[in-house]
Each structure stands twice: as structure tokens, then as C-alpha cells.
Amino acid sequence: MKNTFFIAVAMSGLLFMSCADDKNKKDTQDVANVEAAEFDYNVTQFADVKILRYQIPSWDNLTLKEQKLVYYLTQAGLAGRDIMWDQNYRHNLTIRKALENVYTSYQGDKTTTDWKNFETYLKRVWFSNGIHHHYSNDKLKPEFSSDYLKTLLTETSTVLEGEAFDVIFNDADMKKVNQAKGIDNVAQSAVNFYGPDVTNKDVETFYANKKSPNPEKPLSYGLNSQLVKENGVLKERVYKSGGLYGAAIDKIVEWLEKAKGVAENQAQGDALGLLIQYYKTGDLQTWDDYNVAWTSATEGNIDYINSFIEVYNDPLGYRGSYETIVQIKDFDMSQKMAVLSENAQWFEDNSPLMEEHKKDTVVGVTYKVVHVAGEAGDASPSTPIGVNLPNANWIRAAVGSKSVSLGNIIEAYNNAASSGRLKEFVHDEEELALEEKYGQIGDKLHTALHEVIGHASGQLNPGVGETKETLKTYASTLEEGRADLVGLYYLYNPKLQELGLVDDWKKVGMAAYDGYIRNGLMTQLIRLNLGDNVEESHMRNRQWVSAWAFEKGKADNVIEKITRDGKTYYNINDYDKLHELFGQLLRETQRIKSEGDYAAVEALVEGYGVKVDQALHAEVLERNKQFTAAPYSGFVNPLLVPKMNDEGDIVGFTVEQPATFEEQMLMYAKEYSNLPTKN
């Protein structure tokens, strides 16, 4: 299950806006002293990606001790950056090192098309943490020849040979994660979670034989290891000190020890201590103990996400990708939005779920709006806007969960966008006006409801296994769709106005419904190549939610497909009935999860979420050609630079912005290359 809601796909009002042309950029600047109107959020654009900046508005409000904590946690995150690269693909580190050496050493003609294409390819590899696209999982295709790369390698005395060279240009390892039906997903996925001869059956059999000491508190088997065969015998290579990725993990631990020394309180320090112990031992019981402690540690201005967490990159949903996000509390917004977590029980009690699938008592749900101070691994450069953790269902039920919205990331998206694509795809001026007035608040509330209420809602039936076991490759898309549906159901509800979150609940709900249907049925297709099926789990869930509602509402013309001047639009005629349909589908998705109904989730996802109307897709792509803005966005991170006294003690910090994306990537390679190229 992945509880990350990506901005570029979740915030439909923002996804389909084009950004302004890049402006002249300052080399460095103190973020705290730059007003939003003056701050340049845009860095650069290449291929299908635009790079943005974000500010840290609350930085100057922190004490020096708190700033040190943020700095140490950020450094801990960056120390493990190479782990994500190696997890993504076995040759990534070898390829990155070679390409970076070419980039920094080449003294030849840099005005040629081939060189420009080489630069673009390297930037795409940097952005994706490897040679596979960060979202589609397809292998990136270079627009230069193998002969040209050989020339560059020779002229820079760089070694890149054998399979690591060939794979850039051949048809091997074409998909990082392949979740297609009817194939061996493990064998057909290039992700480096499994050995080359491991199969779906191997994985399922291996973990079926793993029994947790306490069945009511199942351990997250497989989360922090690579599964390989040695002499035909399956074996886990555990991520830990002295184990797989040990060199980087030891660096992470060094920085976490420093962070623990400046913890804000005992609970936070205890949680950090357990995380350090987990990294040292790789023990999954310690991982659960840490998550219980971390979830309970809710006081303080600083929080973080750090470790092997989300399982989206594993086709079978066992193994966690390395990820870190360091967060500073936005006090004003957190106070305003706290009413959601305070009313979590009301939302559970009034949901359309079957009574046996509702929680009698919703515990420990917290929600904060935060300012990101640094990200690494699976969270960078492409970042979420909202996160809900921990992922273990039993901890959610017994202890609770933490939900955050990344406020400064959302602000950066808003300030870097304009409305070109939106105007092309809305049905009429009324829909446009609704989106422009209520779209942003609807998007923010949908993210909050998705994370705070959605992922925390419902419960499994007694005796039903974890969804990675019961729903298999469909577990992630089912969970994200279920959380989306919780948000959609309550976005069109007067309770939001009663809680003081909106001034006009109906208009906010209408704008949110318009955006979701427009995105799910049509505009997200700009991300696919013509002829492709939908494979990414978030895209699948938006399509199956929207397509199911469209089909089930046909008899009452709830959503109308309109063709005007050769262009397709979707118009919602009856928002009340669409709300009812979302409630029906929410009830069914929770039943599927609660009962572990594999046949039902397969029918839902394959029937509504995978196949694409090719004629509509071709039309959408044609209409989108007029816009130059890239469909994907990501960020460079601000640099926290310590100021030292003569004794070597930190006495303050400056916050600087990297001048370019390339500058930051090369600095990261120089400062945080903590793994060998082969692991």
C-alpha cells in the first residue's frame, strides 16, 4: 500500500496548467527573506519534466537546536540516496557514475544535437533515480546513438561496458515495475528487489511459510531485504549495518545519532533510537516497535519520514523503497485543519461502509500541514504532497496514524502554474469558473480527506490477511482508490462547512467532482504514449473510479460525454447522484479489502482501470500539443549550510537555493555517493 498522493496527478486543477517560461535565476538566496511574489519557483524544463524550487517559510521561527535537528535529519536522508538508485535497477549506479564523469570531463563540441540529447538523457536519469521513467516505469530512450556514447566514453577515459552499456540501447529490462495481468510480474520487472531467477511463485511460497510470532500483529516480511537465489535456495539479503547497503546505512545512522542528541522531547528521541536500532539490526520487530513509538510521538515542531517504506516499486507489494522527508510544522494551517482528525470518528460512523467494516473506535489519528525542509530517495526529485503512515494495518487500528500535507510544496505548484490546459479541457465557462474559484481548496481538502480519513478508515475482517497477500498486484491501486473515494464522498457534504473548512460546501464539491472526472476519464492520458495501457497504480485508480461512475450513471445521464467541434468533454449533470455512486463504490472497495476478494478487485481494475479508449487518447494528445509545459514536475531542495565558530560548533545556518538542477545533482553525487556501483 502506498499512501502518497502525487501532486501532478492528484490535483487536477494544477496538473493541467502550463507553467510560465523560466526566468533569470539567482545563484543563491536566503529563502526566509524572499517573498512569494519575488521568489522564482521555476528552475528548468527538459523532456516531459519541469523542475521547481520551494521555500521553507517556517525556518526562521525555529530555535538553533531545532534547526540542527532539521539539518541532521536532512543529512541522514541524503546519506542513503544511493540506496534508491540501486533498488530501482542493478546497473543504475554504474551508469550514473559513468554519465556524470562524461558530463563533467568532456571537452569536445557541446553545441551539437547529440550532446544536447546526452544532457537531456542524463537529466532524465537524475530525475528518475535511474534509467526507468519515474512514473510510467518504462525504460528511458536516449536520442543519441551507441556509437556517440562510445566516443564520449573514449574522449573522457570513462569505462562503461558490458550489460550496463548495452541496456541503455537494447530491449532488455524495458519495465522497472510490470503489473500486467497474466505474466510473471517479478521476472518481468527490472526493479532490483529480486534476483534474476526469482519468480512470483517463489516469492509467494517463501512468504507463505513466514509466520509472525503474533498473528494479530503481522510483521512486514520482505520490507527491508532483497530476495535472491543462492545455489537454488531462496535467501534474503537484509538492508542493515554490515548487510546489504551497509556502507550507506552506517552513514545514515551517524546522522541519526546526531539528530537524537538534539531531539525535541523524550518520545521523539526514543523513536529515533529505535530507528537507529532497526538500521543496525534489520529486525522487523524493531521496525514495528519504532512505528508504534513514532506514531505516538506527536509533540514538537519537527517530524520526519525515514527508511524503507512504500512498496509501490515491488510488483508484489512486499519491499519498501528508501525514502526521507524532513518536516517543520505549519502552526497556523495545522490548527485550522485539526478539525479533520478531531472528527475522524464522525466520518467513520457516517460513511456508507457496511457496519461490520467500520471501526468502532478510531484512535490516534493526527493531521498536520508541514513545510518540507528536505527530501531524498523515493521522495525526490518527484515528491508527494500528502503522506499517511505507518502502513501496517494493525498499528493503524491499535495506535493510530500520522497524516501530513506538504504545504510549501503545494504552494510552489500553485505559484508556478497557469491555466492554459485547464481552459482547453473544461466543458464550459461554468466549469472553468468553479475550478478557478474553488479548485485549489477542493484539491487541498481532497488530499487531507484522502490521507487523514481515507487511509485510516475501515477494517479487515477477522482472519483476513494483509492486502499484499489477498489482493496481490492490485493491492496498491485498490487502497489508493478507496482513499480517493472517501475524500470524494465527503467533499460533497455540508459537514465541511459546519467544521469551518469551506464557505460553500456544494460549490467546492462540484469543482472537485468536475476535476476528478475530467482527469480520470481524459486529461491524465497526456502522460501515456498512444497505444499504452494504464499501468501506474494511481492512474489506474483514478480511471477505474471515474469509468465505473460514468458507466453506472449512464441510465440517469449522471455524467454526459459531449462532442463539440470535434472535441470531447465530460459534463456532470447530477452531482447528488454522482455522490451516491461514489458512496456505493466506496462501500464495495472496502468490502473487497475487508474480505480479501481477489476476483472482485481483478474485475474492477481490469474492467475499468487498464484499457484506454485509443480514439479519445489520440484526440487528447493532439489537443495537448499546443502546450509546452511538461506534464511532470519535481523539485531541487534548498541547501541548509551550517555556519561554524572557531571551535567547530554550529552557530547558525543559511538557507540557499541551487542555481541549477545539474548543480544539485552533481553536488549530491560528490557528497553522498556512499555505495559501490555493485551491491
XYZ file of C-alpha atoms in Angstrom:
679
model
C 0.000 0.000 0.000
C 1.270 3.413 -0.855
C -0.248 6.370 0.940
C 1.348 9.073 -1.121
C -0.852 11.322 -3.195
C 1.128 12.837 -6.047
C 0.511 16.475 -6.812
C 0.740 16.240 -10.550
C -1.969 13.644 -10.698
C -3.991 14.279 -7.585
C -4.517 17.996 -8.004
C -6.371 18.016 -11.266
C -6.716 21.748 -11.300
C -2.956 22.060 -11.202
C -1.915 19.129 -13.334
C -3.320 20.591 -16.469
C -1.910 24.049 -16.112
C 1.091 25.192 -18.078
C 3.957 26.915 -16.303
C 5.369 30.286 -17.243
C 8.637 30.474 -19.149
C 11.726 30.167 -16.963
C 13.040 33.446 -15.668
C 16.589 34.522 -14.914
C 17.648 32.840 -11.701
C 19.789 33.987 -8.799
C 22.669 31.717 -7.824
C 21.764 31.613 -4.123
C 19.297 33.345 -1.908
C 18.068 33.291 1.665
C 14.675 31.670 1.364
C 13.293 33.249 4.509
C 13.857 36.733 3.129
C 12.275 36.238 -0.276
C 8.597 37.000 -0.643
C 6.463 34.639 -2.724
C 5.837 37.355 -5.297
C 9.593 37.717 -5.858
C 10.671 34.105 -5.494
C 11.367 32.276 -8.751
C 9.755 28.849 -8.407
C 10.809 27.665 -11.859
C 14.272 26.198 -12.417
C 14.262 24.447 -15.788
C 12.361 22.119 -18.103
C 13.501 19.148 -20.185
C 11.735 16.254 -21.924
C 8.476 15.702 -20.003
C 9.716 17.229 -16.739
C 9.861 20.679 -15.197
C 11.999 21.406 -12.146
C 10.753 23.774 -9.449
C 12.009 25.273 -6.188
C 10.297 25.519 -2.838
C 10.766 27.801 0.153
C 10.874 26.929 3.872
C 8.636 29.644 5.353
C 8.901 28.489 8.990
C 12.690 28.134 9.113
C 13.397 31.424 10.913
C 10.853 30.562 13.604
C 12.931 27.599 14.769
C 15.455 27.671 17.588
C 19.070 26.815 16.764
C 18.575 23.399 18.381
C 15.546 22.745 16.178
C 17.447 23.901 13.093
C 20.220 21.452 13.972
C 17.656 18.664 14.229
C 16.308 19.510 10.776
C 19.837 19.647 9.361
C 20.893 16.305 10.836
C 17.716 14.591 9.648
C 18.187 16.038 6.166
C 21.772 14.825 6.063
C 20.666 11.382 7.230
C 18.230 11.251 4.340
C 20.763 12.266 1.723
C 23.284 9.769 3.097
C 21.057 6.971 1.809
C 20.381 8.493 -1.609
C 22.334 5.793 -3.466
C 20.124 3.084 -1.971
C 17.146 4.230 -4.014
C 19.224 4.195 -7.183
C 20.358 0.626 -6.608
C 16.895 -0.530 -5.574
C 15.468 0.855 -8.800
C 17.841 -1.134 -11.032
C 21.023 -3.138 -10.604
C 23.083 -1.116 -13.130
C 21.881 2.361 -12.155
C 24.874 3.358 -10.052
C 27.343 2.140 -12.664
C 25.531 4.052 -15.395
C 25.124 7.215 -13.327
C 28.787 7.324 -12.353
C 29.864 6.932 -15.981
C 27.441 9.505 -17.372
C 28.373 12.034 -14.682
C 32.052 11.583 -15.436
C 31.386 12.195 -19.129
C 29.310 15.271 -18.307
C 31.995 16.855 -16.128
C 35.037 15.801 -18.182
C 34.059 16.181 -21.833
C 35.947 18.982 -23.574
C 34.553 18.495 -27.082
C 31.832 20.300 -29.021
C 28.860 20.946 -26.742
C 26.754 22.714 -29.344
C 25.801 19.590 -31.278
C 22.376 17.960 -31.177
C 23.947 14.737 -29.917
C 25.471 16.490 -26.913
C 22.209 18.268 -26.114
C 20.429 14.920 -26.277
C 23.060 13.400 -23.996
C 22.484 16.198 -21.473
C 18.730 15.640 -21.597
C 19.121 11.903 -21.120
C 21.338 12.416 -18.073
C 18.858 14.874 -16.561
C 16.061 12.357 -17.083
C 18.145 9.666 -15.399
C 18.824 12.001 -12.474
C 15.156 12.862 -12.144
C 14.066 9.212 -12.185
C 16.822 7.951 -9.880
C 17.759 5.589 -12.661
C 17.210 4.617 -16.276
C 13.481 3.924 -15.954
C 10.825 6.630 -16.027
C 9.821 7.689 -12.520
C 6.098 7.315 -13.246
C 5.459 5.093 -16.258
C 8.291 2.675 -15.299
C 9.283 2.433 -18.981
C 12.983 2.451 -19.786
C 14.161 5.877 -20.900
C 15.150 6.037 -24.551
C 18.279 8.034 -25.435
C 18.117 10.183 -28.562
C 21.760 9.585 -29.397
C 23.477 6.504 -30.767
C 25.588 3.918 -29.002
C 28.485 4.984 -31.220
C 28.204 8.557 -29.967
C 28.237 7.385 -26.347
C 31.288 5.229 -27.081
C 33.013 8.320 -28.466
C 32.202 10.291 -25.319
C 33.445 7.466 -23.119
C 36.708 7.243 -25.043
C 37.342 11.001 -25.033
C 36.750 11.218 -21.279
C 38.552 7.978 -20.330
C 35.323 6.668 -18.834
C 34.550 2.969 -18.519
C 31.030 1.732 -19.178
C 30.827 -1.666 -20.781
C 29.038 -4.977 -20.992
C 25.429 -5.259 -19.884
C 25.477 -1.829 -18.209
C 26.316 -0.186 -21.537
C 24.147 -2.388 -23.722
C 20.979 -1.968 -21.641
C 20.842 1.753 -22.427
C 20.154 0.923 -26.073
C 18.719 -2.615 -26.265
C 15.317 -4.115 -25.439
C 16.309 -5.737 -22.147
C 14.723 -4.711 -18.829
C 12.160 -2.467 -20.500
C 9.913 -2.105 -17.424
C 11.040 -1.278 -13.912
C 7.718 -2.496 -12.496
C 5.415 -4.596 -14.660
C 1.978 -5.178 -13.170
C 0.314 -6.531 -16.296
C -2.146 -9.378 -15.892
C -1.150 -12.907 -16.834
C 2.632 -12.589 -16.640
C 5.293 -13.378 -14.072
C 5.458 -9.877 -12.620
C 8.639 -10.431 -10.644
C 10.530 -11.969 -13.558
C 9.316 -9.254 -15.946
C 10.217 -6.325 -13.668
C 13.692 -4.800 -13.748
C 13.481 -3.411 -10.208
C 16.350 -4.700 -8.064
C 14.281 -6.222 -5.270
C 14.709 -9.765 -6.554
C 17.424 -11.901 -8.032
C 17.313 -12.555 -11.781
C 15.878 -16.066 -11.438
C 13.222 -15.368 -8.779
C 9.567 -15.754 -9.799
C 6.135 -14.801 -8.500
C 5.646 -18.319 -7.188
C 8.992 -18.234 -5.391
C 8.047 -15.034 -3.583
C 4.546 -16.164 -2.650
C 5.759 -19.539 -1.406
C 8.656 -18.041 0.552
C 6.474 -15.613 2.456
C 3.574 -18.014 2.892
C 5.964 -20.009 5.068
C 6.819 -16.980 7.213
C 4.721 -16.894 10.369
C 4.611 -13.875 12.663
C 5.039 -14.598 16.399
C 1.767 -12.768 16.995
C -0.667 -13.290 14.076
C -2.686 -10.273 15.229
C 0.405 -8.101 14.740
C 1.884 -9.421 11.485
C 5.440 -8.426 10.763
C 6.227 -6.697 7.464
C 8.125 -9.608 5.975
C 10.208 -8.671 2.948
C 10.081 -4.922 3.613
C 13.823 -4.421 4.114
C 15.531 -7.060 2.037
C 16.358 -8.329 -1.412
C 15.216 -11.886 -2.199
C 17.711 -13.911 -4.227
C 18.558 -17.496 -5.008
C 21.895 -18.910 -3.936
C 22.551 -22.411 -5.246
C 18.842 -22.705 -5.910
C 17.855 -21.744 -2.354
C 15.892 -18.571 -1.658
C 17.607 -16.164 0.696
C 17.002 -12.629 1.958
C 19.790 -10.076 1.811
C 18.739 -7.721 4.596
C 19.282 -3.964 4.443
C 21.255 -3.213 7.624
C 24.644 -2.272 9.016
C 27.007 -4.978 7.873
C 24.433 -6.235 5.394
C 23.130 -5.067 2.042
C 23.596 -1.286 1.683
C 25.537 -1.323 4.969
C 28.004 1.393 3.916
C 25.209 3.907 3.290
C 23.203 2.761 6.302
C 26.178 3.386 8.585
C 26.277 6.986 7.319
C 22.526 7.310 7.911
C 22.992 6.066 11.469
C 25.785 8.589 12.134
C 23.473 11.470 11.277
C 20.503 9.948 13.137
C 22.664 9.671 16.257
C 23.335 13.406 15.985
C 19.632 14.049 15.476
C 18.792 12.005 18.557
C 21.169 14.194 20.544
C 19.075 17.293 19.765
C 15.635 15.661 19.871
C 12.831 17.970 20.954
C 11.488 15.600 23.596
C 11.854 12.137 25.101
C 9.273 10.495 22.853
C 10.931 11.794 19.702
C 14.350 10.746 20.970
C 13.124 7.262 21.876
C 11.652 6.820 18.398
C 14.921 7.891 16.786
C 16.749 5.424 18.997
C 14.544 2.588 17.757
C 15.054 3.659 14.141
C 18.815 3.545 14.702
C 18.486 0.085 16.247
C 16.408 -1.066 13.280
C 19.014 0.163 10.804
C 21.739 -1.627 12.773
C 19.924 -4.953 13.072
C 17.348 -5.085 10.260
C 14.959 -6.646 12.790
C 11.322 -6.335 11.728
C 10.001 -6.455 15.285
C 12.135 -3.413 15.990
C 10.615 -1.806 12.898
C 7.145 -2.272 14.364
C 8.300 -1.022 17.769
C 9.723 2.044 16.045
C 6.494 2.709 14.146
C 4.455 2.492 17.344
C 6.831 4.938 19.044
C 6.986 7.260 16.021
C 3.210 7.309 15.618
C 2.798 8.156 19.301
C 5.422 10.932 19.211
C 3.141 13.774 18.144
C 4.568 16.691 20.130
C 7.175 19.049 18.754
C 7.767 21.248 15.742
C 9.857 18.789 13.707
C 8.964 15.404 12.260
C 10.344 13.143 9.574
C 9.855 10.084 7.403
C 12.911 7.887 7.031
C 13.512 4.278 5.962
C 12.222 1.610 3.580
C 8.547 2.464 3.474
C 6.359 2.457 0.384
C 6.015 -0.790 -1.558
C 4.844 0.592 -4.902
C 8.052 -0.338 -6.686
C 7.634 -4.003 -5.803
C 5.251 -5.683 -8.272
C 4.028 -7.912 -5.425
C 3.999 -5.209 -2.743
C 6.481 -6.583 -0.196
C 9.628 -4.468 -0.413
C 9.952 -0.860 0.687
C 11.756 1.856 -1.253
C 14.153 4.120 0.615
C 12.534 7.472 1.320
C 13.014 10.506 3.547
C 11.063 13.720 4.103
C 12.004 16.210 6.826
C 9.100 18.364 8.023
C 8.542 21.553 10.008
C 5.065 22.144 11.388
C 2.971 24.920 9.838
C 1.282 26.041 13.035
C -1.488 28.177 11.578
C -2.642 25.721 8.917
C -2.269 22.715 11.207
C -4.551 24.367 13.747
C -7.141 25.176 11.090
C -7.124 21.652 9.664
C -7.008 19.817 13.002
C -10.800 19.549 12.937
C -10.492 16.704 10.430
C -8.539 14.413 12.732
C -10.621 15.561 15.715
C -13.745 14.405 13.873
C -12.334 11.162 12.467
C -14.878 9.111 14.409
C -17.768 11.094 12.921
C -16.516 10.437 9.414
C -16.149 6.732 10.155
C -19.600 6.457 11.730
C -21.296 8.295 8.860
C -19.543 6.551 5.988
C -21.505 4.303 3.601
C -19.466 1.235 4.605
C -21.097 -1.946 5.817
C -21.363 -1.783 9.599
C -19.051 -4.756 10.085
C -16.355 -2.972 8.076
C -16.375 0.193 10.184
C -14.056 0.760 13.111
C -15.871 1.030 16.425
C -13.163 3.345 17.672
C -10.811 5.398 15.512
C -7.656 6.022 17.539
C -4.555 8.153 17.275
C -5.315 9.945 14.020
C -3.241 13.113 13.713
C -3.044 15.578 10.865
C -0.611 18.420 10.283
C 0.229 20.792 7.495
C 4.014 20.935 7.260
C 6.798 22.707 5.436
C 9.289 20.378 3.803
C 12.914 21.132 4.629
C 14.488 18.335 2.608
C 13.704 15.136 0.721
C 15.652 12.191 -0.647
C 15.226 8.734 -2.108
C 11.799 7.875 -3.450
C 10.501 11.338 -2.432
C 12.920 13.335 -4.582
C 13.066 14.962 -7.065
C 9.451 13.819 -7.666
C 7.632 14.455 -4.415
C 4.303 13.616 -2.811
C 2.032 16.330 -1.447
C 0.482 14.229 1.281
C 1.536 11.186 3.288
C -0.220 8.878 5.743
C 1.834 6.402 7.774
C 2.513 3.828 9.115
C 1.336 1.286 6.573
C 0.746 -1.650 8.914
C -2.999 -2.132 9.355
C -2.694 -3.405 12.923
C -0.743 -0.319 14.036
C -3.338 1.938 12.410
C -6.108 0.149 14.276
C -4.389 -0.117 17.662
C -2.222 3.010 17.840
C -3.241 5.351 15.030
C -1.536 7.103 12.159
C 0.088 10.359 11.166
C -1.085 12.322 8.152
C 0.648 15.347 6.694
C 0.072 17.700 3.799
C 3.238 19.269 2.411
C 2.088 22.872 2.421
C 5.103 24.584 0.882
C 5.241 22.021 -1.915
C 1.602 22.723 -2.749
C 2.318 26.450 -2.609
C 5.192 26.052 -5.048
C 2.989 24.183 -7.514
C 0.315 26.858 -7.241
C 2.764 29.702 -7.821
C 4.462 28.002 -10.772
C 1.262 27.267 -12.684
C -1.117 28.944 -15.126
C -4.435 27.840 -16.589
C -3.791 27.003 -20.257
C -4.589 23.281 -20.284
C -7.489 23.725 -17.926
C -9.298 26.027 -20.359
C -8.799 23.540 -23.185
C -10.416 20.614 -21.400
C -13.232 22.082 -19.278
C -16.710 21.667 -20.728
C -17.915 25.261 -20.342
C -17.372 28.594 -18.643
C -19.312 27.492 -15.570
C -16.937 24.582 -15.006
C -13.954 26.871 -15.550
C -15.278 29.426 -13.071
C -15.880 26.730 -10.449
C -12.362 25.396 -10.861
C -10.741 28.815 -10.713
C -12.633 29.828 -7.577
C -12.878 26.576 -5.662
C -10.412 24.189 -7.277
C -7.425 24.790 -5.010
C -9.353 24.468 -1.754
C -11.075 21.375 -3.138
C -7.714 19.831 -4.024
C -6.270 20.581 -0.593
C -9.282 19.128 1.178
C -9.315 16.045 -1.039
C -5.675 15.410 -0.162
C -6.428 15.881 3.540
C -9.522 13.662 3.490
C -7.687 11.034 1.434
C -4.792 10.866 3.891
C -6.421 11.573 7.261
C -9.810 9.901 6.911
C -9.413 7.642 3.878
C -6.383 5.571 4.814
C -7.449 5.444 8.467
C -10.954 4.193 7.719
C -12.384 0.696 7.675
C -11.055 -2.579 8.992
C -10.212 -6.062 7.778
C -12.444 -8.971 8.659
C -11.049 -11.275 11.353
C -8.662 -13.795 9.853
C -8.202 -11.958 6.542
C -4.561 -11.478 5.579
C -2.755 -8.309 4.596
C -3.802 -6.904 1.216
C -0.421 -7.684 -0.370
C -1.313 -11.338 0.258
C -5.013 -11.248 -0.627
C -5.225 -8.633 -3.392
C -1.663 -9.099 -4.662
C -0.735 -6.813 -7.571
C -3.998 -4.878 -7.199
C -3.484 -4.000 -3.517
C -1.948 -0.568 -4.087
C -4.433 0.715 -6.646
C -7.357 -0.573 -4.573
C -6.111 1.207 -1.462
C -5.454 4.490 -3.256
C -8.827 4.344 -4.974
C -10.557 3.571 -1.700
C -8.918 6.580 -0.026
C -9.803 8.743 -3.035
C -13.429 7.657 -2.702
C -13.527 8.564 0.978
C -12.327 12.029 0.026
C -14.802 12.329 -2.840
C -17.703 11.167 -0.715
C -17.083 13.768 1.986
C -16.055 16.636 -0.280
C -19.713 16.962 -1.229
C -21.036 17.131 2.317
C -22.238 20.030 4.490
C -20.097 18.720 7.349
C -17.107 20.509 5.816
C -18.891 23.837 6.094
C -20.089 23.017 9.594
C -16.451 22.445 10.581
C -15.471 25.820 9.135
C -13.300 24.387 6.383
C -15.245 25.886 3.449
C -17.685 28.691 2.830
C -19.783 26.835 0.238
C -19.524 23.037 0.509
C -21.624 22.388 -2.555
C -19.542 24.571 -4.889
C -16.298 23.114 -3.528
C -17.648 19.609 -4.029
C -18.827 20.371 -7.554
C -15.421 21.755 -8.536
C -13.692 18.727 -7.038
C -16.018 16.302 -8.866
C -15.507 18.128 -12.160
C -11.737 17.963 -11.800
C -11.639 14.323 -10.776
C -13.835 13.104 -13.629
C -12.069 15.311 -16.173
C -8.721 13.939 -15.059
C -9.720 10.308 -14.603
C -11.532 9.931 -17.911
C -9.486 12.168 -20.140
C -6.676 14.530 -19.250
C -4.355 12.179 -17.403
C -3.930 10.424 -20.748
C -1.386 13.078 -21.736
C 1.058 11.033 -19.653
C 0.723 7.915 -21.800
C 2.096 7.084 -25.212
C -0.579 6.285 -27.760
C -1.392 2.584 -27.601
C -0.310 2.118 -23.989
C -2.495 0.672 -21.276
C -2.712 2.327 -17.866
C -0.207 0.661 -15.557
C 0.706 3.107 -12.788
C -1.449 2.419 -9.725
C -2.615 5.992 -9.076
C -3.571 6.484 -12.717
C -5.387 3.171 -12.662
C -7.366 4.095 -9.574
C -8.450 7.443 -10.992
C -9.571 5.758 -14.183
C -11.469 2.888 -12.555
C -13.214 5.209 -10.115
C -14.232 7.608 -12.898
C -15.085 4.980 -15.513
C -17.164 2.932 -13.055
C -19.139 6.025 -12.021
C -19.618 7.023 -15.661
C -20.955 3.596 -16.642
C -23.173 3.085 -13.580
C -24.662 6.547 -14.025
C -25.486 6.194 -17.716
C -29.138 5.315 -17.177
C -29.675 8.604 -15.348
C -27.229 10.581 -17.513
C -25.260 11.469 -14.394
C -22.096 12.143 -16.408
C -22.573 13.077 -20.039
C -19.962 12.600 -22.741
C -20.260 15.532 -25.140
C -18.626 16.088 -28.536
C -18.405 19.678 -29.712
C -16.399 20.910 -32.680
C -14.665 17.560 -32.838
C -13.588 17.719 -29.192
C -14.689 15.524 -26.292
C -15.835 16.851 -22.926
C -17.396 15.298 -19.836
C -20.181 17.180 -18.103
C -21.659 16.228 -14.738
C -25.419 16.667 -14.888
C -26.310 15.383 -11.437
C -23.812 15.912 -8.625
C -26.136 14.429 -5.998
C -26.368 11.121 -7.848
C -22.645 11.108 -8.517
C -22.144 11.495 -4.782
C -24.363 8.446 -4.264
C -22.378 6.486 -6.832
C -19.113 7.341 -5.132
C -20.644 6.101 -1.888
C -21.684 2.814 -3.483
C -18.233 2.248 -4.926
C -16.597 3.151 -1.614
C -18.747 0.551 0.113
C -17.709 -2.065 -2.448
C -13.991 -1.251 -2.356
C -13.979 -1.513 1.432
C -15.781 -4.850 1.176
C -13.141 -6.075 -1.257
C -10.361 -5.011 1.107
C -12.077 -6.291 4.250
C -12.856 -9.692 2.731
C -9.726 -10.006 0.589
C -11.839 -10.586 -2.539
C -9.248 -11.049 -5.275
C -11.734 -11.921 -8.029
C -13.690 -8.727 -7.389
C -10.661 -6.417 -7.349
C -9.328 -8.022 -10.520
C -12.651 -7.476 -12.274
C -12.850 -3.876 -11.074
C -9.324 -2.839 -12.034
C -9.034 -4.807 -15.270
C -12.571 -3.908 -16.316
C -12.359 -0.180 -15.698
C -8.801 0.876 -14.915
C -6.437 -0.576 -17.520
C -7.695 -0.284 -21.090
C -7.662 3.080 -22.842
C -10.059 4.400 -25.468
C -7.480 4.850 -28.231
C -9.519 7.322 -30.274
C -10.021 9.535 -27.229
C -6.369 9.162 -26.305
C -5.260 10.298 -29.765
C -7.583 13.287 -29.510
C -6.277 14.285 -26.081
C -2.682 14.082 -27.243
C -3.473 16.188 -30.305
C -5.218 18.840 -28.237
C -2.327 18.875 -25.786
C 0.292 19.629 -28.462
C -0.362 23.369 -28.192
C 1.017 23.396 -24.637
C 4.747 23.377 -23.993
C 4.619 22.808 -20.234
C 5.801 19.387 -19.108
C 3.231 17.038 -17.548
C 5.532 16.030 -14.670
C 7.164 18.202 -12.039
C 9.756 17.791 -9.330
C 11.996 19.860 -7.118
C 15.504 20.800 -6.195
C 15.994 21.005 -2.435
C 17.137 24.107 -0.575
C 20.634 23.808 0.884
C 20.979 24.097 4.650
C 24.502 25.437 5.107
C 25.864 25.453 8.670
C 27.852 28.408 9.993
C 30.676 27.330 12.305
C 32.612 29.128 15.020
C 36.350 28.760 15.630
C 35.751 25.713 17.827
C 33.894 23.957 15.026
C 30.452 24.289 16.611
C 27.377 25.115 14.548
C 26.197 28.613 15.454
C 23.649 29.153 12.700
C 22.578 28.296 9.168
C 21.990 29.941 5.859
C 19.357 28.608 3.501
C 20.439 28.701 -0.133
C 18.897 27.648 -3.414
C 20.853 25.676 -6.025
C 21.313 27.683 -9.195
C 20.536 24.725 -11.451
C 19.248 21.172 -11.329
C 22.580 19.929 -12.676
C 24.464 21.711 -9.910
C 22.483 19.926 -7.214
C 22.706 16.506 -8.823
C 26.485 16.762 -9.213
C 26.882 18.029 -5.653
C 24.824 15.105 -4.365
C 26.979 12.683 -6.359
C 30.135 14.210 -4.873
C 28.959 14.423 -1.276
C 26.645 11.422 -0.858
C 27.964 8.571 -3.023
C 28.073 6.111 -0.146
C 27.672 2.843 -2.047
C 29.833 0.958 -4.521
C 28.402 0.556 -8.009
C 27.740 -3.144 -7.359
C 25.964 -4.241 -4.176
